[in-house]
XYZ file of C-alpha atoms in Angstrom:
666
model
C 65.014 -12.905 -92.187
C 62.528 -14.929 -89.735
C 60.649 -13.700 -86.882
C 60.071 -15.096 -83.975
C 56.354 -15.831 -82.836
C 54.351 -12.078 -81.773
C 54.513 -11.850 -77.380
C 50.540 -12.100 -76.130
C 49.940 -8.797 -74.773
C 48.879 -9.214 -71.179
C 52.816 -10.840 -71.481
C 55.036 -8.483 -72.851
C 57.389 -7.060 -70.308
C 56.736 -4.413 -68.017
C 58.654 -1.258 -67.627
C 60.599 -0.800 -64.533
C 58.368 0.888 -62.021
C 60.024 3.890 -59.626
C 59.438 3.162 -56.219
C 57.109 6.721 -56.254
C 55.337 5.082 -59.587
C 55.187 1.763 -56.935
C 53.622 3.391 -53.770
C 50.614 5.328 -56.584
C 49.734 2.154 -57.764
C 49.091 0.543 -54.461
C 46.803 3.227 -52.634
C 44.721 2.950 -55.999
C 44.274 -0.557 -55.482
C 43.822 -0.011 -51.942
C 40.995 2.240 -53.108
C 39.424 0.494 -55.554
C 39.344 -2.394 -52.726
C 37.890 -0.558 -49.705
C 35.050 0.979 -52.579
C 34.005 -2.782 -53.383
C 34.056 -3.504 -49.629
C 32.047 -0.165 -49.092
C 29.389 -1.406 -51.443
C 29.157 -4.572 -50.616
C 28.539 -3.673 -46.921
C 26.032 -1.001 -47.716
C 24.048 -3.819 -49.735
C 24.267 -5.932 -46.942
C 22.753 -3.027 -45.032
C 20.456 -2.593 -47.088
C 19.270 -5.816 -47.344
C 19.108 -6.730 -43.835
C 17.245 -3.333 -43.170
C 14.927 -4.772 -45.524
C 14.547 -8.298 -43.624
C 14.239 -6.457 -40.393
C 11.112 -4.091 -41.720
C 8.190 -5.032 -39.777
C 5.429 -6.197 -41.707
C 2.529 -3.657 -41.004
C -0.574 -6.117 -42.030
C 1.644 -8.775 -39.249
C 2.087 -6.782 -36.442
C -1.230 -5.389 -36.474
C -2.961 -9.009 -36.472
C 0.147 -9.509 -33.609
C -1.152 -6.039 -31.812
C -4.929 -6.625 -31.863
C -4.669 -10.178 -30.456
C -2.178 -9.574 -27.594
C -4.755 -6.720 -26.725
C -7.700 -8.909 -26.982
C -5.618 -11.254 -24.920
C -4.885 -8.912 -21.848
C -1.147 -8.522 -23.440
C -1.203 -4.575 -23.858
C 2.511 -4.247 -23.208
C 3.240 -6.819 -26.368
C 0.339 -4.640 -27.696
C 1.708 -1.366 -27.226
C 5.803 -3.087 -28.581
C 3.876 -3.933 -31.633
C 2.231 -0.823 -31.929
C 5.291 0.823 -31.750
C 6.706 -0.917 -34.806
C 4.369 -0.010 -36.763
C 4.503 3.382 -36.087
C 7.884 3.145 -36.229
C 8.297 2.858 -39.815
C 5.060 3.918 -40.707
C 3.870 7.047 -38.814
C 0.599 8.228 -40.335
C -0.815 4.837 -40.033
C -4.183 5.595 -37.998
C -5.087 1.944 -36.820
C -1.585 1.808 -35.637
C -1.908 5.054 -33.517
C -5.225 4.348 -32.160
C -4.017 1.036 -31.429
C -0.979 2.671 -29.632
C -3.169 4.962 -28.175
C -5.306 2.156 -26.608
C -2.520 0.249 -25.513
C -0.951 3.130 -23.427
C -4.333 4.113 -22.034
C -5.130 0.058 -20.474
C -1.654 0.557 -18.812
C -2.316 4.016 -17.352
C 0.422 5.941 -19.576
C -2.147 8.715 -20.425
C 0.569 11.030 -21.846
C 1.504 8.977 -24.095
C -1.836 8.037 -24.784
C -2.348 11.661 -25.489
C 0.462 12.127 -28.202
C -0.843 8.946 -30.174
C -4.206 10.123 -30.451
C -3.043 13.584 -31.032
C -1.461 12.005 -34.415
C -3.900 10.307 -35.326
C -6.862 12.640 -35.195
C -3.711 14.706 -37.445
C -3.717 11.105 -39.790
C -7.654 11.368 -40.459
C -9.180 9.582 -37.549
C -12.369 11.363 -37.172
C -12.866 13.131 -33.416
C -16.086 11.237 -32.700
C -13.817 8.020 -32.653
C -10.697 10.106 -30.556
C -12.772 12.094 -28.037
C -13.352 9.771 -25.394
C -10.006 8.465 -25.329
C -8.587 11.798 -25.411
C -10.756 12.241 -22.223
C -9.852 9.502 -20.257
C -6.172 10.733 -21.070
C -6.812 14.157 -19.255
C -8.727 12.251 -16.947
C -5.592 9.936 -16.004
C -3.766 13.230 -15.983
C -5.525 15.013 -13.232
C -7.794 17.402 -15.474
C -11.385 15.983 -14.168
C -13.038 19.405 -15.296
C -11.790 18.855 -19.528
C -12.427 15.304 -19.275
C -15.970 16.352 -17.917
C -16.638 19.058 -20.550
C -15.160 16.381 -23.449
C -17.736 13.824 -22.563
C -21.035 15.815 -22.063
C -23.614 15.434 -24.317
C -27.112 13.236 -24.496
C -26.066 11.351 -27.006
C -23.037 10.229 -26.000
C -22.035 6.454 -26.756
C -21.165 3.926 -24.142
C -17.515 4.720 -23.771
C -18.167 8.404 -23.406
C -20.626 7.836 -20.370
C -17.872 5.084 -18.980
C -15.570 8.137 -18.676
C -18.123 10.449 -17.529
C -19.493 8.170 -14.659
C -15.089 8.580 -13.945
C -15.179 12.259 -14.325
C -17.946 12.956 -12.629
C -16.762 10.695 -9.669
C -13.522 12.361 -9.413
C -15.242 15.572 -9.031
C -17.106 14.150 -5.801
C -20.705 13.413 -7.738
C -20.413 9.487 -6.478
C -24.201 9.594 -6.689
C -24.440 10.339 -10.569
C -21.947 8.666 -11.730
C -23.522 5.457 -9.870
C -26.660 5.956 -11.657
C -25.369 6.784 -14.909
C -23.216 3.578 -14.671
C -25.552 1.855 -13.825
C -28.010 2.821 -17.014
C -25.646 2.290 -19.103
C -25.485 -1.271 -17.564
C -29.009 -1.823 -17.498
C -28.955 -1.192 -21.381
C -25.142 -3.083 -22.488
C -25.213 -6.089 -18.960
C -22.264 -6.814 -21.206
C -19.740 -4.260 -20.994
C -17.006 -5.891 -18.957
C -15.441 -2.419 -19.233
C -18.314 -0.564 -17.419
C -18.874 -3.124 -14.917
C -14.740 -2.404 -14.446
C -15.619 1.267 -13.884
C -18.288 0.780 -11.620
C -16.253 -1.467 -9.340
C -13.186 1.443 -9.538
C -15.628 4.162 -8.741
C -17.112 2.124 -6.172
C -14.287 0.754 -4.453
C -13.128 4.087 -4.039
C -16.259 5.434 -2.390
C -15.214 2.601 1.063
C -18.751 0.327 -0.872
C -16.303 -2.596 -1.189
C -19.216 -5.362 -0.882
C -20.510 -3.765 -3.747
C -17.229 -3.283 -5.616
C -16.352 -6.729 -5.381
C -19.829 -7.889 -7.288
C -19.433 -5.354 -9.843
C -15.522 -6.777 -10.390
C -16.685 -10.139 -10.343
C -19.358 -10.265 -12.891
C -16.554 -8.024 -15.107
C -14.351 -11.064 -14.864
C -17.110 -12.957 -15.261
C -17.141 -11.607 -18.716
C -13.308 -11.034 -19.732
C -11.445 -13.601 -17.339
C -8.028 -12.689 -18.747
C -8.309 -8.919 -18.502
C -5.108 -7.560 -16.249
C -7.215 -4.461 -15.522
C -10.478 -6.371 -13.740
C -7.994 -9.366 -12.103
C -5.800 -6.241 -10.741
C -8.991 -4.568 -9.150
C -10.161 -7.829 -7.570
C -6.594 -8.283 -5.987
C -7.238 -4.689 -4.576
C -10.571 -5.277 -3.597
C -9.665 -9.187 -1.809
C -6.710 -7.418 -0.097
C -9.309 -5.794 1.515
C -11.431 -7.838 2.303
C -9.657 -11.345 3.557
C -6.308 -10.143 3.456
C -2.614 -9.549 1.767
C -2.019 -13.270 1.211
C -5.074 -13.506 0.032
C -4.211 -10.676 -2.785
C -1.578 -12.350 -4.551
C -2.677 -14.909 -6.963
C -4.797 -12.445 -8.277
C -1.992 -9.675 -9.065
C 0.432 -12.587 -9.955
C -2.772 -13.710 -12.627
C -2.992 -10.366 -13.392
C 1.082 -10.146 -14.721
C 0.626 -13.802 -16.028
C -1.076 -12.195 -18.600
C 0.919 -9.251 -19.125
C 3.944 -9.353 -17.308
C 5.058 -5.655 -17.361
C 1.485 -4.417 -16.493
C 2.410 -1.299 -14.769
C -0.776 -1.123 -11.957
C -0.529 -4.748 -11.167
C 3.604 -4.354 -10.594
C 3.207 -1.561 -8.272
C 0.226 -3.653 -5.977
C 1.924 -6.829 -6.169
C 5.001 -5.072 -4.905
C 3.401 -3.091 -2.315
C 1.757 -6.128 -0.962
C 4.775 -8.526 -0.940
C 6.729 -5.639 1.594
C 3.370 -5.430 3.880
C 4.138 -8.953 4.166
C 7.593 -8.748 5.209
C 9.265 -10.523 1.623
C 11.456 -7.406 0.914
C 13.675 -9.096 -1.452
C 10.668 -10.059 -3.812
C 9.211 -6.267 -3.461
C 12.503 -4.629 -4.969
C 13.045 -7.366 -7.533
C 9.105 -6.141 -8.601
C 9.810 -2.686 -8.304
C 12.582 -2.819 -10.655
C 10.894 -5.181 -13.341
C 8.295 -2.291 -12.591
C 10.756 0.391 -13.886
C 11.548 -1.697 -16.687
C 7.734 -1.624 -17.527
C 7.909 2.156 -16.779
C 11.494 3.690 -16.501
C 11.040 6.083 -14.172
C 8.333 4.862 -11.802
C 7.491 7.186 -9.238
C 5.473 4.459 -7.235
C 8.275 2.165 -7.701
C 10.788 4.458 -6.902
C 8.756 5.353 -4.011
C 8.450 1.714 -2.583
C 12.181 0.955 -3.068
C 12.814 4.428 -0.843
C 10.469 2.649 1.454
C 12.445 -0.436 1.623
C 15.374 1.761 2.151
C 14.683 3.554 4.950
C 13.627 0.801 6.357
C 16.992 -0.710 6.049
C 18.279 2.534 7.802
C 19.690 3.577 4.542
C 18.853 6.939 5.020
C 20.423 8.976 2.199
C 19.689 5.556 -0.180
C 15.867 6.575 0.498
C 15.989 10.737 0.491
C 17.613 10.453 -3.403
C 15.248 7.699 -4.306
C 12.309 9.636 -3.026
C 14.067 12.657 -5.468
C 13.667 10.783 -8.512
C 9.947 10.997 -8.326
C 10.376 14.715 -9.193
C 6.836 15.241 -7.209
C 4.626 13.366 -8.819
C 3.051 11.800 -6.235
C 3.646 13.667 -3.727
C 0.094 13.977 -2.509
C 0.179 10.611 -1.456
C -0.219 9.937 1.966
C 2.286 6.829 2.077
C 4.902 9.390 0.684
C 4.488 12.678 2.777
C 4.652 9.957 6.082
C 7.646 9.023 4.180
C 9.393 12.111 3.612
C 8.543 13.244 7.283
C 10.794 10.152 8.509
C 13.685 10.827 6.371
C 13.887 14.742 7.237
C 13.833 13.326 10.622
C 15.532 10.757 10.582
C 18.165 13.473 9.227
C 17.777 15.562 12.385
C 15.722 18.222 9.934
C 12.718 18.884 12.133
C 11.188 21.342 11.218
C 11.050 19.791 7.904
C 9.218 16.425 9.290
C 7.463 18.675 11.096
C 5.692 20.220 8.251
C 4.987 16.652 5.915
C 3.400 15.503 8.869
C 1.357 18.384 10.323
C 0.110 18.472 6.332
C -0.066 14.447 6.633
C -2.577 15.257 9.547
C -4.799 18.293 8.224
C -5.729 15.851 6.169
C -6.546 12.444 7.719
C -6.928 13.692 11.431
C -7.819 9.934 13.076
C -4.242 8.799 11.366
C -2.779 8.228 14.757
C 0.603 6.792 13.751
C 0.817 10.356 11.858
C -0.029 11.858 15.519
C 2.543 10.029 17.095
C 5.161 11.248 14.554
C 4.217 15.168 14.339
C 4.252 15.148 18.625
C 7.560 13.416 18.925
C 8.929 16.149 15.598
C 7.488 19.053 18.025
C 8.900 17.582 21.253
C 12.108 17.590 19.348
C 11.505 20.883 17.297
C 10.701 22.775 21.076
C 7.397 23.163 20.283
C 5.728 21.439 23.453
C 2.106 23.399 23.490
C 1.907 22.322 19.981
C 3.263 18.574 20.467
C -0.060 18.322 23.441
C -2.497 19.629 20.725
C -1.971 17.344 18.222
C -0.995 14.118 20.649
C -3.912 14.823 23.135
C -6.954 13.294 21.079
C -5.111 10.217 20.843
C -3.236 10.295 24.636
C -6.754 10.671 25.963
C -8.741 7.077 24.235
C -8.620 4.207 26.050
C -6.815 2.125 23.759
C -4.054 5.030 23.391
C -0.604 2.881 23.225
C 2.442 4.150 25.329
C 4.954 5.225 22.929
C 1.798 7.920 22.296
C 1.212 8.117 26.529
C 5.345 8.795 27.536
C 5.518 11.698 24.438
C 2.439 13.400 26.343
C 4.111 12.917 29.771
C 7.855 13.989 28.750
C 6.072 17.088 27.081
C 4.151 17.840 30.130
C 7.657 16.754 32.165
C 9.589 19.474 29.903
C 7.052 22.068 30.683
C 7.759 21.617 34.211
C 4.136 20.222 35.263
C 5.026 17.333 36.893
C 1.877 16.262 38.258
C 0.359 15.638 34.709
C 3.386 14.247 33.731
C 3.220 11.825 36.641
C -0.028 10.800 35.298
C 1.016 10.000 31.526
C 4.020 8.408 32.212
C 2.045 6.226 34.906
C -0.431 4.847 32.380
C 2.218 4.330 29.367
C 4.333 2.059 32.521
C 0.631 0.118 32.551
C 1.034 -2.858 29.823
C -2.574 -2.444 28.323
C -3.975 -3.520 24.779
C -6.574 -0.947 25.529
C -10.713 -0.701 23.883
C -10.184 0.834 20.191
C -12.548 3.727 20.438
C -14.111 5.899 17.777
C -12.306 8.909 16.812
C -14.778 11.561 17.088
C -14.944 15.259 14.851
C -13.604 18.597 15.861
C -16.841 20.119 14.064
C -20.119 20.671 16.024
C -22.997 17.986 15.762
C -25.277 20.663 13.998
C -22.692 21.702 11.397
C -21.981 17.410 10.669
C -25.596 17.135 10.302
C -26.063 20.381 7.644
C -22.872 18.318 5.827
C -25.147 14.944 5.735
C -27.766 16.894 4.281
C -26.292 17.651 1.736
C -25.383 14.447 1.304
C -27.851 12.006 1.252
C -26.746 9.017 0.768
C -23.285 9.254 1.532
C -21.625 7.253 4.260
C -18.518 9.719 4.771
C -20.817 12.288 5.610
C -23.102 10.425 8.028
C -20.113 8.632 9.843
C -18.664 11.899 11.052
C -22.143 12.705 12.445
C -22.745 9.781 14.494
C -19.274 9.416 15.711
C -19.709 13.250 17.186
C -23.686 12.374 18.492
C -21.738 9.217 20.511
C -19.032 12.371 22.093
C -21.939 14.165 22.772
C -23.832 12.111 24.627
C -26.559 11.485 21.966
C -26.532 7.244 22.284
C -30.229 6.885 21.156
C -30.183 9.635 18.041
C -26.688 7.768 17.298
C -27.885 4.497 17.261
C -30.760 4.773 15.169
C -28.958 7.627 12.339
C -25.799 4.257 12.431
C -28.669 1.796 12.417
C -30.294 3.717 9.124
C -26.957 3.478 7.547
C -26.035 0.180 8.070
C -29.193 -0.892 6.417
C -28.771 1.462 3.647
C -25.271 0.599 3.124
C -25.039 -2.969 3.482
C -21.675 -2.797 1.535
C -19.682 -0.315 3.540
C -17.868 -1.502 5.861
C -17.620 1.548 7.705
C -21.062 1.815 8.064
C -21.017 -1.544 9.732
C -18.327 -0.640 12.424
C -19.844 2.763 12.843
C -23.478 0.466 14.159
C -20.707 -2.029 16.459
C -19.136 0.904 18.110
C -22.623 2.562 18.294
C -24.092 -1.003 20.161
C -20.726 -1.633 21.592
C -20.393 1.671 23.622
C -24.224 1.308 24.867
C -23.028 -1.910 26.327
C -24.787 -4.320 23.486
C -21.993 -6.311 23.120
C -23.468 -9.763 21.644
C -25.554 -7.566 18.610
C -21.903 -5.574 18.066
C -19.967 -8.671 17.470
C -22.500 -9.291 14.965
C -21.872 -5.333 13.077
C -17.883 -5.803 13.762
C -18.521 -9.198 11.915
C -19.968 -7.078 8.860
C -17.850 -5.457 8.962
C -14.938 -7.067 8.587
C -16.094 -9.375 5.765
C -15.775 -6.491 3.726
C -12.835 -5.447 5.413
C -10.631 -6.908 7.235
C -8.148 -4.640 8.717
C -6.546 -3.462 11.833
C -9.262 -1.875 13.146
C -11.886 -4.226 12.805
C -10.582 -6.757 14.025
C -9.462 -4.994 17.656
C -12.852 -4.448 16.864
C -13.748 -7.664 16.502
C -11.989 -9.793 19.000
C -12.854 -7.119 21.850
C -16.638 -7.724 21.563
C -16.084 -11.332 21.455
C -14.365 -11.183 24.883
C -16.979 -9.332 25.871
C -19.591 -11.058 24.462
C -18.134 -14.286 25.994
C -17.600 -15.937 22.661
C -13.865 -16.568 22.750
C -14.350 -19.060 19.730
C -15.336 -16.164 17.395
C -12.353 -14.423 18.684
C -9.643 -17.488 18.602
C -10.923 -18.227 14.734
C -10.683 -14.293 13.898
C -7.498 -14.394 15.764
C -5.720 -17.057 13.375
C -7.560 -15.690 10.343
C -5.740 -12.171 10.713
C -1.973 -13.427 11.216
C -2.606 -16.726 8.543
C -3.013 -13.007 6.189
C -0.957 -10.210 8.125
C 1.873 -12.085 9.793
C 4.089 -8.828 10.213
C 1.048 -7.159 12.505
C 1.753 -6.511 15.686
C -1.244 -6.225 17.276
C -2.758 -9.586 16.425
C 0.436 -10.989 17.323
C -0.025 -9.350 21.474
C -3.480 -10.907 21.062
C -2.606 -14.337 20.187
C 0.179 -14.281 22.462
C -2.968 -13.764 25.227
C -4.810 -16.212 23.815
C -1.859 -18.982 24.555
C -1.089 -17.927 27.704
C -4.636 -17.706 28.664
C -5.105 -21.022 27.569
C -1.591 -22.749 29.074
C 0.208 -23.047 26.284
C 3.353 -21.891 27.711
C 5.525 -22.716 24.770
C 3.452 -21.884 21.893
C 3.277 -18.552 23.400
C 6.605 -18.542 24.259
C 7.519 -18.681 20.353
C 5.212 -16.079 19.499
C 6.426 -13.672 22.382
C 9.765 -14.416 21.134
C 9.253 -13.637 17.621
C 7.430 -10.068 18.543
C 10.644 -8.940 20.562
C 12.198 -9.100 17.588
C 10.407 -6.617 15.932
C 9.308 -4.781 18.923
C 12.466 -4.578 20.882
C 13.154 -5.459 24.342
C 12.272 -2.865 26.107
C 8.932 -3.357 25.796
C 7.257 -3.700 29.588
C 3.966 -5.895 28.340
C 6.344 -8.178 26.558
C 8.264 -8.456 29.103
C 5.635 -9.824 31.919
C 4.034 -11.918 29.289
C 7.379 -13.606 28.885
C 7.876 -13.665 32.159
C 4.073 -15.167 32.565
C 4.415 -17.945 29.895
C 8.464 -19.341 31.189
C 6.707 -19.482 34.562
C 4.094 -21.825 33.306
C 6.574 -23.737 31.463
C 8.432 -24.706 35.114
C 11.225 -22.384 33.952
C 11.373 -20.254 37.154
C 14.715 -18.575 36.588
C 14.390 -17.335 32.866
C 11.091 -16.686 34.427
C 12.067 -14.309 37.031
C 14.901 -12.466 34.992
C 12.105 -11.180 32.809
C 9.555 -10.574 35.771
C 12.859 -8.535 37.122
C 13.628 -6.431 33.832
C 9.446 -5.792 33.487
C 9.198 -4.566 37.084
C 12.343 -2.048 36.919
C 10.550 -0.550 34.337
C 7.515 -0.313 35.768
C 7.884 -1.011 39.674
C 3.996 0.224 40.320
C 2.032 -0.835 37.850
C 0.106 -4.294 39.270
C 0.839 -6.543 35.883
C 4.516 -6.111 36.233
C 4.229 -6.455 40.188
C 2.344 -9.311 39.658
C 4.394 -11.318 37.086
C 7.598 -10.462 39.158
C 5.700 -12.222 42.285
C 4.774 -14.832 40.328
C 8.121 -15.469 38.011
C 9.731 -15.417 41.759
C 7.442 -18.125 43.241
C 8.253 -20.462 39.953
C 11.549 -20.303 40.494
C 11.050 -21.045 44.484
C 11.778 -18.034 46.188
C 8.277 -17.876 47.874
C 9.272 -14.818 50.051
C 10.100 -12.434 47.699
C 6.975 -13.634 45.574
C 4.426 -12.899 48.802
C 5.830 -9.431 48.965
C 5.463 -8.450 45.816
C 1.967 -10.094 45.181
C 0.829 -8.280 48.155
C 2.084 -5.503 46.766
C 0.334 -5.674 43.634
C -3.207 -6.609 45.461
C -2.482 -2.879 47.148
C -2.145 -1.323 43.512
C -5.244 -3.165 41.922
C -7.470 -5.054 44.357
C -10.489 -5.718 42.156
C -7.910 -7.726 39.718
C -9.144 -11.699 40.515
C -6.290 -13.103 39.064
C -3.776 -11.415 41.262
C -5.728 -12.217 44.557
C -5.166 -16.075 42.318
C -1.832 -15.394 42.591
C -1.428 -14.053 46.016
C -3.435 -17.153 47.675
C -1.679 -19.535 45.396
C 1.351 -18.540 47.203
C 0.012 -17.812 51.159
C -1.110 -21.365 51.024
C 2.830 -23.029 50.843
C 4.026 -22.901 54.625
């Protein structure tokens, strides 16, 4: 029998399977496929993780390079990448701590320093950095104790000086830094520290010198650039400061202190969209940033979105409740919501800390009137209302308070003054303390301008002009870089009627801090001393830096009216009207004069009538209405009104001149 060829085993005929067997085989096959897939995926993940794992050496190099270049945010990012895979690496933890301190993030810096200590970093290295973290957290005493010692190195001395200044010993802090810089003149951090202490103490001139010295050593440091921006903003104005903040952000786009200062400056310039964009970036740089949230709340309140402003301010969780601007805003939100008691509490707190804050006094007075506390309102508003330069709103509030109290005679006096358009002369604000008390305080703090200024103001209030001038001259000589000292000397000279030397003192003060009080004094002294050109230059410079300032626009309009620049005055006044509203009596009178000068008598008359209706017994409004009627061709009405104006103010040469012009028309 011949057998056929053997069948290949894999090709042998298979038995017929049941459905159950087929399903079982399918599940086995699927399980095998899934297992293989999982193995492949896990292998890919492992390879990816290995590839993505940071190279500690490369990351350390990048972190150090970024830190040296002033890009502290990038340095922190690289240090965090190292710590993520090597949580006990000492050099990475120290880099992380230093970056956080440079960014002002004290809590995270302290955490990194504690971990570095546990990782073996010597206590002597950590001590100054830990003291700085405590100081930034507000624990001044702990920082002082940690940096005490005669054998301290430069880093410890710097932090100790900052702690001394924070505790009120500015003289000791300055002395310590001066000694340190004598031995280490190229210590940029010491120059920055000295500049900050001097700026906070009001010595702006010497603060600027120190800041510029720091930048000459470390030109790319965003800390020094931001500080210089703050100084420039104080000395020269808002627009002048912007390039410095921009330069800091060019080095580190997420440097939080520069973002906040930049946003605040843009806000003061009225560039609100840009302010919002920068605050959003600040919240990326530091999630939950209370400063950024406060600025956003201020923007919301300005736009009338009170509920949003309240919600944003609540997110700060009280972190910056002690900042005056926050107190002012929180009171405004409460007032707008009808919670007058809360508004009173917040603004009273601010007045307690800043008794010379006229804006806060006005707001507190309004809130007290709304809450029904008329005596309290009068107590708060009286110091401001008795000033020669009291604004019409304050005077109207006082008049309303007297009227509600039934004292109509007193009410009439203040309401009449409120109806009188007048810029007034800015005056010094005296202290409530006696000369004897203030003299004792000045003796306890020799060389401290903040102790001598209130003493001199009290001496002026008491009539001791000779003694006040002597003190003011000595202070101005001893503190040439302190604008408050130069301003005080100018006030003392102006009160004595010596306007030319007062102008020189005000000019020195304006060169150090060109803010509204200094600007107003400078322009007034220029007018009183007959130096119109210097006054006009001051107005132009201040307006260029502070385009939103109302007082500067009013003064500019006055200069334009005086120079016969009618169309320019109209443009200035109409822009101002969009800010202050159409019910301002002075503004309406000025518009009447401007349109009359431009030859548009019909429009001039409309403005003059509106001003007259609001203040029919005020000589300026009566004169403006009469002159507008004359420009409109109504000589009879003009003559009646101008005669009335002369009766109200017989010594006003300008009104006499208008009447003479009209009388000459037959």
